[in-house]
Coordinates of C-alpha atoms in Angstrom, one line a residue:
M1 CA -13.4 -9.3 18.7
G2 CA -16.6 -7.3 18.1
K3 CA -15.2 -4.1 19.4
A4 CA -11.9 -4.3 17.4
P5 CA -13.3 -2.5 14.3
A6 CA -14.8 0.2 16.4
I7 CA -11.6 0.8 18.3
I8 CA -9.7 1.1 15.0
G9 CA -12.4 3.3 13.5
V10 CA -12.2 5.9 16.3
C11 CA -8.6 5.6 17.2
S12 CA -6.7 4.8 14.0
V13 CA -6.6 8.5 13.1
I14 CA -5.1 9.4 16.4
L15 CA -2.9 6.4 16.4
V16 CA -1.5 7.2 12.9
A17 CA -0.8 10.8 14.0
M18 CA 1.0 9.6 17.1
V19 CA 2.9 6.9 15.2
V20 CA 4.1 9.4 12.6
A21 CA 5.4 11.7 15.4
V22 CA 7.1 8.9 17.2
A23 CA 8.5 7.3 14.0
V24 CA 10.4 10.5 13.1
G25 CA 11.9 10.7 16.5
V26 CA 10.0 13.7 17.7
S27 CA 10.3 14.4 21.5
R28 CA 7.1 16.0 22.6
S29 CA 6.8 18.3 25.6
K30 CA 3.7 18.7 27.7
T31 CA 1.3 21.3 26.5
G32 CA 0.4 22.4 30.0
G33 CA -2.8 23.4 31.6
G34 CA -3.5 19.9 32.9
S35 CA -4.8 21.0 36.4
D36 CA -6.9 23.8 34.9
E37 CA -8.8 21.6 32.4
P38 CA -12.3 20.6 33.3
M39 CA -12.4 17.0 34.6
T40 CA -14.8 16.0 31.9
S41 CA -12.3 17.1 29.2
T42 CA -9.5 15.1 30.9
K43 CA -11.6 12.0 31.1
A44 CA -12.6 12.4 27.5
V45 CA -9.0 12.6 26.4
Q46 CA -8.1 9.6 28.5
S47 CA -11.0 7.6 27.1
I48 CA -10.2 8.2 23.5
C49 CA -6.5 7.6 24.0
Q50 CA -6.8 4.5 26.1
P51 CA -6.9 2.0 23.2
T52 CA -3.9 3.5 21.4
D53 CA -0.4 2.1 21.5
Y54 CA 1.1 5.5 22.4
K55 CA -1.3 6.5 25.2
H56 CA 1.0 9.0 26.9
A57 CA 1.9 10.8 23.6
C58 CA -1.8 10.9 22.7
E59 CA -2.9 12.4 26.0
N60 CA -0.1 15.0 25.8
S61 CA -1.1 16.1 22.3
L62 CA -4.7 16.5 23.2
A63 CA -4.3 17.9 26.7
G64 CA -5.0 21.5 25.6
A65 CA -8.1 20.7 23.5
N66 CA -10.4 21.5 26.4
T67 CA -13.4 19.6 24.9
T68 CA -15.3 16.4 25.3
D69 CA -16.3 16.2 21.6
P70 CA -14.3 13.3 20.0
R71 CA -14.6 15.1 16.6
A72 CA -12.7 18.0 18.0
L73 CA -10.2 15.7 19.6
I74 CA -9.6 13.9 16.3
Q75 CA -9.1 17.3 14.6
A76 CA -6.6 18.2 17.2
S77 CA -4.7 15.0 16.6
F78 CA -4.4 15.8 12.9
H79 CA -3.1 19.3 13.5
A80 CA -0.6 18.1 16.2
A81 CA 0.8 15.5 13.8
I82 CA 1.1 17.9 10.9
R83 CA 2.9 20.5 13.1
E84 CA 5.4 18.0 14.4
I85 CA 6.3 16.7 10.9
E86 CA 6.6 20.3 9.6
K87 CA 9.1 21.0 12.4
V88 CA 11.2 18.0 11.4
L89 CA 11.1 19.1 7.8
N90 CA 12.1 22.6 8.7
N91 CA 15.1 21.3 10.7
S92 CA 16.2 18.7 8.2
G93 CA 18.1 21.3 6.1
T94 CA 20.7 21.7 8.8
I95 CA 21.3 18.0 9.0
Q96 CA 21.6 17.7 5.2
D97 CA 24.1 20.4 5.1
A98 CA 26.3 18.5 7.5
V99 CA 26.1 15.2 5.5
K100 CA 28.8 14.7 2.8
D101 CA 28.2 11.1 1.7
P102 CA 26.0 11.0 -1.4
M103 CA 23.9 8.0 -0.4
S104 CA 23.3 9.5 3.0
R105 CA 22.1 12.7 1.3
Q106 CA 19.8 10.7 -0.9
A107 CA 18.4 9.0 2.2
L108 CA 17.7 12.3 3.8
D109 CA 16.0 13.5 0.6
D110 CA 13.9 10.3 0.6
C111 CA 12.9 11.0 4.3
K112 CA 11.9 14.6 3.4
E113 CA 9.8 13.5 0.5
L114 CA 8.1 10.8 2.6
M115 CA 7.4 13.2 5.4
G116 CA 5.8 15.5 2.8
Y117 CA 3.6 12.7 1.7
S118 CA 2.7 12.0 5.3
I119 CA 1.5 15.6 5.7
D120 CA -0.6 15.3 2.4
D121 CA -2.1 12.0 3.7
L122 CA -3.0 13.5 7.0
K123 CA -4.6 16.6 5.4
N124 CA -6.5 14.4 2.9
S125 CA -7.7 12.0 5.6
F126 CA -8.8 15.0 7.6
D127 CA -10.9 16.3 4.7
Q128 CA -12.3 12.9 3.9
T129 CA -13.3 12.1 7.5
R130 CA -15.1 15.3 8.2
L131 CA -18.3 13.7 6.9
A132 CA -17.5 10.4 8.7
M133 CA -17.1 12.3 11.9
V134 CA -20.7 13.4 11.6
T135 CA -22.2 10.2 10.4
E136 CA -20.2 7.4 11.9
I137 CA -18.6 8.5 15.2
P138 CA -21.9 8.5 17.2
K139 CA -22.3 4.8 16.3
L140 CA -18.6 4.0 16.9
V141 CA -18.6 5.7 20.3
S142 CA -21.7 3.8 21.2
D143 CA -20.0 0.5 20.1
L144 CA -17.0 1.3 22.3
N145 CA -19.3 2.1 25.2
I146 CA -17.4 5.4 25.9
T147 CA -19.3 7.6 28.3
G148 CA -19.1 11.4 28.7
F149 CA -19.5 12.3 25.0
A150 CA -22.4 14.4 24.0
I151 CA -22.8 13.9 20.2
G152 CA -25.7 15.0 18.0
G153 CA -26.8 12.5 15.4
A154 CA -26.8 13.3 11.7
K155 CA -27.6 11.3 8.6
R156 CA -26.7 11.7 5.0
R157 CA -27.2 9.4 2.0
L158 CA -23.8 8.5 0.6
M159 CA -24.9 6.2 -2.2
A160 CA -27.1 7.2 -5.2
K161 CA -29.9 5.0 -6.3
D162 CA -27.8 3.4 -9.0
G163 CA -25.3 2.1 -6.4
F164 CA -22.5 4.5 -7.2
P165 CA -21.1 6.8 -4.6
S166 CA -22.9 10.1 -4.7
W167 CA -19.7 12.1 -5.3
V168 CA -19.1 10.3 -8.6
S169 CA -20.1 12.5 -11.6
F170 CA -22.4 11.4 -14.3
R171 CA -19.5 11.3 -16.8
Q172 CA -17.4 9.2 -14.5
R173 CA -20.3 6.7 -14.0
M174 CA -20.6 6.3 -17.8
L175 CA -16.8 5.7 -18.0
L176 CA -16.8 3.3 -15.1
Q177 CA -19.6 1.3 -16.6
R178 CA -17.6 0.8 -19.9
N179 CA -14.9 -1.7 -20.6
P180 CA -11.6 0.3 -20.6
S181 CA -10.9 -0.7 -24.2
Q182 CA -14.0 1.2 -25.3
I183 CA -12.8 4.5 -23.8
R184 CA -11.4 7.0 -26.2
P185 CA -7.9 8.0 -25.0
N186 CA -7.1 11.6 -24.1
V187 CA -3.6 11.1 -25.5
I188 CA -1.8 8.5 -27.6
V189 CA 1.9 7.7 -27.2
A190 CA 3.7 5.8 -29.9
K191 CA 7.3 5.1 -30.8
D192 CA 6.5 5.0 -34.5
G193 CA 5.2 8.6 -34.6
S194 CA 1.5 7.6 -35.0
G195 CA 0.6 9.2 -31.7
K196 CA 0.7 12.7 -30.4
Y197 CA 3.9 12.0 -28.4
N198 CA 6.7 9.4 -28.4
S199 CA 7.3 9.8 -24.7
I200 CA 5.1 8.9 -21.8
N201 CA 6.4 11.8 -19.7
Q202 CA 5.4 14.2 -22.4
A203 CA 1.9 12.9 -22.3
L204 CA 1.7 13.2 -18.5
K205 CA 2.2 16.9 -18.8
E206 CA -1.3 17.2 -20.2
V207 CA -2.9 15.7 -17.1
P208 CA -4.8 18.6 -15.4
K209 CA -3.6 19.2 -11.8
N210 CA -5.8 17.2 -9.3
N211 CA -7.7 15.8 -12.2
A212 CA -11.2 14.6 -11.2
S213 CA -12.1 12.3 -14.1
P214 CA -10.2 9.4 -15.9
F215 CA -7.4 10.7 -18.1
V216 CA -6.6 7.9 -20.4
I217 CA -3.2 7.5 -22.1
H218 CA -2.9 4.8 -24.7
I219 CA 0.7 3.6 -24.9
K220 CA 1.1 1.7 -28.2
A221 CA 3.4 -1.3 -28.6
G222 CA 7.1 -0.6 -28.1
V223 CA 9.9 -0.3 -25.6
Y224 CA 9.9 3.0 -23.7
N225 CA 13.2 3.6 -22.0
E226 CA 12.4 6.4 -19.6
Q227 CA 11.8 6.9 -15.9
V228 CA 8.1 7.7 -15.5
I229 CA 6.7 9.6 -12.5
V230 CA 2.9 10.0 -12.0
D231 CA 3.2 12.6 -9.3
K232 CA 0.9 13.4 -6.5
H233 CA -1.1 16.0 -8.4
M234 CA -1.9 13.5 -11.3
S235 CA -5.1 11.9 -10.2
N236 CA -7.2 9.3 -12.1
V237 CA -4.5 8.6 -14.7
V238 CA -5.1 5.4 -16.8
F239 CA -2.3 3.7 -18.8
I240 CA -3.6 1.3 -21.4
G241 CA -1.0 -0.7 -23.4
D242 CA -1.2 -3.1 -26.3
G243 CA -0.2 -6.1 -24.2
P244 CA 1.9 -6.8 -21.2
T245 CA 4.8 -8.0 -23.4
R246 CA 4.2 -5.6 -26.3
T247 CA 4.2 -2.3 -24.4
T248 CA 7.1 -2.1 -22.0
I249 CA 8.4 0.7 -19.9
T250 CA 12.0 -0.1 -19.0
G251 CA 14.9 1.3 -17.0
R252 CA 18.0 0.2 -15.1
L253 CA 18.5 2.5 -12.1
N254 CA 19.9 0.4 -9.2
F255 CA 21.3 0.5 -5.7
A256 CA 24.7 -0.8 -6.6
D257 CA 25.4 2.1 -8.9
G258 CA 24.5 4.7 -6.3
T259 CA 20.8 5.2 -6.4
S260 CA 18.6 4.7 -3.2
T261 CA 16.1 1.9 -3.6
F262 CA 13.3 4.4 -3.2
R263 CA 14.4 6.2 -6.4
T264 CA 15.4 3.2 -8.6
A265 CA 11.8 2.7 -9.8
T266 CA 11.4 2.7 -13.6
V267 CA 7.8 3.8 -13.0
A268 CA 6.7 5.6 -9.8
V269 CA 2.9 6.1 -9.3
I270 CA 1.9 8.5 -6.5
G271 CA -1.3 10.3 -7.7
P272 CA -4.5 8.5 -6.4
K273 CA -6.8 6.3 -8.4
F274 CA -4.2 5.2 -11.0
M275 CA -5.1 2.3 -13.3
A276 CA -2.9 0.3 -15.7
K277 CA -4.0 -2.3 -18.1
N278 CA -2.2 -4.5 -20.7
I279 CA 1.3 -3.0 -20.1
G280 CA 4.7 -4.1 -18.8
F281 CA 7.1 -2.5 -16.3
E282 CA 10.7 -3.6 -16.2
N283 CA 14.0 -2.9 -14.4
S284 CA 16.7 -4.5 -16.5
A285 CA 19.7 -3.8 -14.2
G286 CA 20.1 -7.6 -13.4
A287 CA 20.6 -9.6 -10.3
I288 CA 24.2 -8.4 -9.8
K289 CA 23.0 -4.8 -9.2
H290 CA 20.9 -5.9 -6.2
Q291 CA 17.9 -3.5 -5.4
A292 CA 16.4 -2.3 -8.6
V293 CA 12.6 -1.5 -8.6
A294 CA 10.5 -1.9 -11.8
I295 CA 7.5 -0.1 -10.4
K296 CA 6.8 1.7 -7.1
V297 CA 3.1 2.2 -6.2
Q298 CA 2.0 4.8 -3.6
S299 CA -1.3 5.5 -5.3
D300 CA -4.4 5.0 -3.2
Q301 CA -7.2 2.9 -4.9
S302 CA -4.8 1.9 -7.7
I303 CA -5.7 -1.0 -10.0
F304 CA -3.4 -3.1 -12.3
H305 CA -4.9 -5.6 -14.7
N306 CA -3.0 -7.9 -17.1
C307 CA 0.3 -6.2 -16.4
Q308 CA 3.8 -7.6 -16.2
M309 CA 6.4 -6.5 -13.7
D310 CA 9.9 -7.9 -14.4
G311 CA 13.1 -7.5 -12.3
Y312 CA 15.3 -9.3 -9.8
Q313 CA 15.5 -7.9 -6.3
D314 CA 12.7 -5.6 -5.2
T315 CA 10.7 -5.8 -8.5
L316 CA 7.3 -4.5 -7.2
Y317 CA 7.5 -1.9 -4.5
S318 CA 3.9 -2.0 -3.2
H319 CA 4.7 1.0 -1.0
S320 CA 1.5 2.3 0.6
H321 CA -2.3 2.8 0.4
R322 CA -4.9 0.4 -1.2
Q323 CA -3.9 -1.5 -4.3
Y324 CA -5.6 -4.2 -6.4
Y325 CA -3.7 -6.5 -8.9
R326 CA -5.6 -8.8 -11.2
D327 CA -4.2 -11.3 -13.7
C328 CA -0.7 -9.8 -13.4
T329 CA 2.7 -11.4 -13.6
V330 CA 5.6 -10.5 -11.3
S331 CA 9.1 -12.0 -11.7
G332 CA 12.1 -11.6 -9.5
T333 CA 14.5 -13.2 -7.0
I334 CA 14.7 -11.5 -3.6
D335 CA 11.8 -9.7 -1.9
F336 CA 10.3 -9.1 -5.3
V337 CA 6.9 -8.1 -3.9
F338 CA 7.6 -5.7 -0.9
G339 CA 6.3 -2.6 0.8
N340 CA 3.6 -1.7 3.3
A341 CA 0.5 -1.3 1.2
A342 CA -2.9 -3.0 1.7
S343 CA -2.7 -5.0 -1.4
V344 CA -4.7 -7.9 -2.9
Y345 CA -3.2 -9.9 -5.7
Q346 CA -5.9 -12.0 -7.4
N347 CA -5.2 -14.6 -10.1
C348 CA -1.6 -13.4 -10.4
K349 CA 1.6 -15.3 -11.3
L350 CA 4.7 -15.0 -9.2
I351 CA 7.7 -16.3 -11.2
V352 CA 11.1 -16.9 -9.4
R353 CA 14.1 -16.2 -11.6
K354 CA 17.6 -17.5 -11.3
P355 CA 19.5 -15.6 -8.6
L356 CA 23.2 -15.1 -8.0
D357 CA 25.0 -18.3 -6.8
N358 CA 25.0 -17.3 -3.1
Q359 CA 21.4 -16.1 -2.9
Q360 CA 18.1 -17.6 -1.7
C361 CA 14.8 -16.5 -3.3
I362 CA 12.0 -14.8 -1.3
V363 CA 8.7 -13.8 -2.9
T364 CA 7.3 -11.3 -0.4
A365 CA 8.7 -8.9 2.3
Q366 CA 5.7 -7.1 3.8
G367 CA 6.6 -4.0 5.9
R368 CA 3.8 -3.5 8.5
S369 CA 5.5 -1.7 11.4
E370 CA 2.6 -1.1 13.8
R371 CA 0.2 -3.7 15.0
R372 CA -2.9 -1.6 14.2
E373 CA -2.0 -0.8 10.7
A374 CA -4.6 -1.9 8.2
T375 CA -2.0 -3.1 5.8
G376 CA -0.8 -6.5 4.4
F377 CA -0.4 -8.6 1.3
V378 CA -3.1 -11.0 0.3
L379 CA -2.3 -13.4 -2.5
Q380 CA -5.5 -15.2 -3.7
N381 CA -5.6 -17.8 -6.4
C382 CA -2.1 -17.0 -7.4
S383 CA 0.5 -19.4 -8.8
F384 CA 4.1 -19.6 -7.4
T385 CA 6.3 -21.1 -10.1
G386 CA 9.9 -21.0 -11.4
A387 CA 11.3 -19.6 -14.6
P388 CA 13.0 -22.2 -16.8
N389 CA 16.5 -21.0 -15.9
Y390 CA 15.7 -21.2 -12.2
L391 CA 14.4 -24.8 -12.1
P392 CA 17.9 -26.5 -12.4
V393 CA 19.1 -24.5 -9.3
K394 CA 16.0 -24.7 -7.1
E395 CA 17.6 -27.1 -4.6
R396 CA 20.7 -24.9 -4.2
S397 CA 18.8 -21.5 -4.2
K398 CA 15.6 -22.3 -2.2
T399 CA 12.4 -20.3 -2.6
Y400 CA 10.5 -19.0 0.4
L401 CA 7.0 -17.4 0.5
G402 CA 8.2 -14.4 2.4
R403 CA 10.1 -12.9 5.3
P404 CA 9.3 -10.2 7.8
W405 CA 10.7 -6.9 6.6
K406 CA 9.2 -5.1 9.7
Q407 CA 8.0 -6.0 13.2
Y408 CA 4.3 -6.7 12.3
S409 CA 4.7 -8.0 8.8
R410 CA 1.4 -9.5 7.5
T411 CA 1.0 -11.8 4.5
I412 CA -1.9 -14.2 3.7
I413 CA -1.6 -16.7 0.9
M414 CA -4.9 -18.5 0.1
Q415 CA -6.5 -20.6 -2.6
S416 CA -3.2 -20.5 -4.5
Q417 CA -1.1 -23.0 -6.4
L418 CA 2.3 -23.6 -4.9
D419 CA 4.7 -25.5 -7.1
D420 CA 7.6 -27.6 -5.8
I421 CA 9.9 -24.7 -5.9
V422 CA 8.5 -23.6 -2.5
T423 CA 10.7 -25.0 0.3
G424 CA 9.1 -27.1 3.1
D425 CA 9.9 -24.4 5.7
G426 CA 7.7 -22.0 3.8
W427 CA 8.9 -18.8 5.4
M428 CA 12.3 -17.4 6.0
P429 CA 13.6 -15.2 9.0
W430 CA 14.8 -11.7 8.3
M431 CA 17.6 -11.9 10.8
G432 CA 17.8 -14.0 13.9
N433 CA 14.6 -14.0 15.8
F434 CA 13.4 -10.6 14.6
A435 CA 9.6 -10.4 14.4
L436 CA 9.0 -14.1 14.6
D437 CA 6.6 -13.6 17.5
T438 CA 4.9 -10.5 16.1
L439 CA 4.5 -11.2 12.4
W440 CA 1.1 -12.5 11.0
Y441 CA 1.5 -15.1 8.3
A442 CA -1.3 -17.4 7.2
E443 CA -1.9 -20.0 4.5
F444 CA -5.4 -21.2 3.7
N445 CA -6.7 -23.8 1.2
N446 CA -3.7 -23.8 -1.0
R447 CA -2.8 -26.6 -3.4
G448 CA 0.3 -28.1 -5.1
P449 CA 3.4 -29.8 -3.7
G450 CA 4.7 -26.6 -2.2
A451 CA 1.5 -26.2 -0.1
V452 CA 2.2 -29.2 2.1
Q453 CA 2.3 -28.0 5.8
T454 CA 4.2 -30.8 7.4
N455 CA 7.6 -29.1 7.7
R456 CA 6.5 -25.5 8.0
V457 CA 8.2 -23.2 10.5
K458 CA 6.6 -23.2 14.0
W459 CA 7.0 -19.5 14.8
K460 CA 4.5 -17.9 17.2
G461 CA 3.4 -15.5 14.5
I462 CA 2.3 -18.3 12.1
Q463 CA -1.5 -18.4 12.1
K464 CA -3.9 -21.2 11.5
I465 CA -7.1 -19.6 10.1
N466 CA -10.5 -20.9 9.2
A467 CA -12.9 -19.9 6.4
V468 CA -14.5 -17.1 8.4
Q469 CA -11.1 -15.5 9.2
A470 CA -9.9 -15.9 5.6
Q471 CA -13.0 -14.0 4.4
Q472 CA -11.7 -10.9 6.2
F473 CA -8.8 -10.8 3.8
T474 CA -10.8 -11.0 0.6
A475 CA -10.8 -7.9 -1.7
G476 CA -14.4 -7.0 -0.7
V477 CA -13.6 -6.8 3.0
F478 CA -9.9 -6.0 3.2
L479 CA -9.9 -3.3 0.5
R480 CA -13.6 -2.4 0.7
G481 CA -13.5 -3.2 -3.0
A482 CA -17.2 -2.4 -3.6
D483 CA -16.4 1.3 -3.1
W484 CA -13.8 1.5 -5.9
I485 CA -12.9 -1.8 -7.7
Q486 CA -16.3 -3.2 -8.5
N487 CA -17.3 -0.6 -11.0
S488 CA -13.9 -0.1 -12.6
G489 CA -14.5 -2.5 -15.5
I490 CA -11.7 -4.8 -14.2
P491 CA -12.5 -8.4 -13.3
Y492 CA -13.0 -8.6 -9.6
I493 CA -14.1 -11.3 -7.1
A494 CA -15.1 -9.8 -3.8
G495 CA -15.0 -12.9 -1.6
M496 CA -13.6 -16.4 -1.7
I497 CA -13.3 -18.0 -5.1
P498 CA -15.9 -20.8 -5.5
G499 CA -14.6 -24.3 -6.1
L500 CA -11.0 -23.7 -4.8

């Protein structure tokens, strides 16, 4: 158990690179030169690839590196993954030209966009881990007891004396130390004409590309019927509304009417370090339209405080990266919190709405597809309850805590209130026996009639965890919240909540 974090630390970059290549169906060919490589280089590659799930692909991609330096091998893995994704992107046009069905063409567009984000993520990770490769890998290699690597040590102070990361500017520190309500907005949006704009998308045009400091948009009370996209170049954007039910961004794009789930989101947030406070997000398409996302979040280190997300199926698409939700309300029917982010929901309310007559209700559908992915949903001190119009049909349309969208789906519910709407089984299969042995579901120190464990499903993937294990899924540990949540001005509990 002690070596697990070290294995992940050194190998996750290589693993992610290999997983991306395998996931897009890339068939790799050997790079050659195996017998001509120095034996020490071969052993170094074998050692660093040994803990990965795709050992053969890893070794093939690094065979031409001709080095024993793990830093160089990690760099080579980044470049190999980027090359392979770019090849697929370049060839995708031919496939798209042959596809006539509109939904299939949309699916290909979605894949192309996601592969582009994968390349961006790999490049960003490579840039951000250059320093880590100098400061952390010597220790990690030592922890792994890997021999044959000659690494020079280096030290650099990453934290300033005031406890903020050294790369945070003085102006940012002052903003981070203030309550968000005290920050003067860069732009005001208002339906009544009292702001600079009456459209949120107009205000977003003012965000500088790759913005390095908080860009605050005050969105006054009103209903804003527009599809809002905070694109990948819009960093550090802050939305502040006048209240989660007073400022609402709404839309009704949906799968039934011909839009892919990925593109149905009323609000899509991609740029890193996004924050929203006192605002509502809605997809009003209704249960009959099936998949209809209110908000899709791909923003790394994103924070939502006192927000409301309303929809039916697929309300909150917690797509990827690290996300923190505090004092938020999410309503829906089927899989209304889904995706593959590393997300913590603290003090949030999950409200089950009345579904169609033939439907069951499922709160979560987490999508971890690889066993080493550091993703999962953690719901801490949340309440699971029913909307007034759902309660009369709760026996007919049962509510489940979650179901496994992907093979290694991971969800932890702890210190939460589970009302009697939660069925005794607790969890629902996706289809047949899919993922029942490989999922990772846990409940810890919950309360309420829905928390009774007597009749819970007995799948192999259901975990019984103790307080020490539960601590690993708190915001401070799971999200490393001290690095980015603690000084945001948003309420935050790093560990277990006392008294629960």
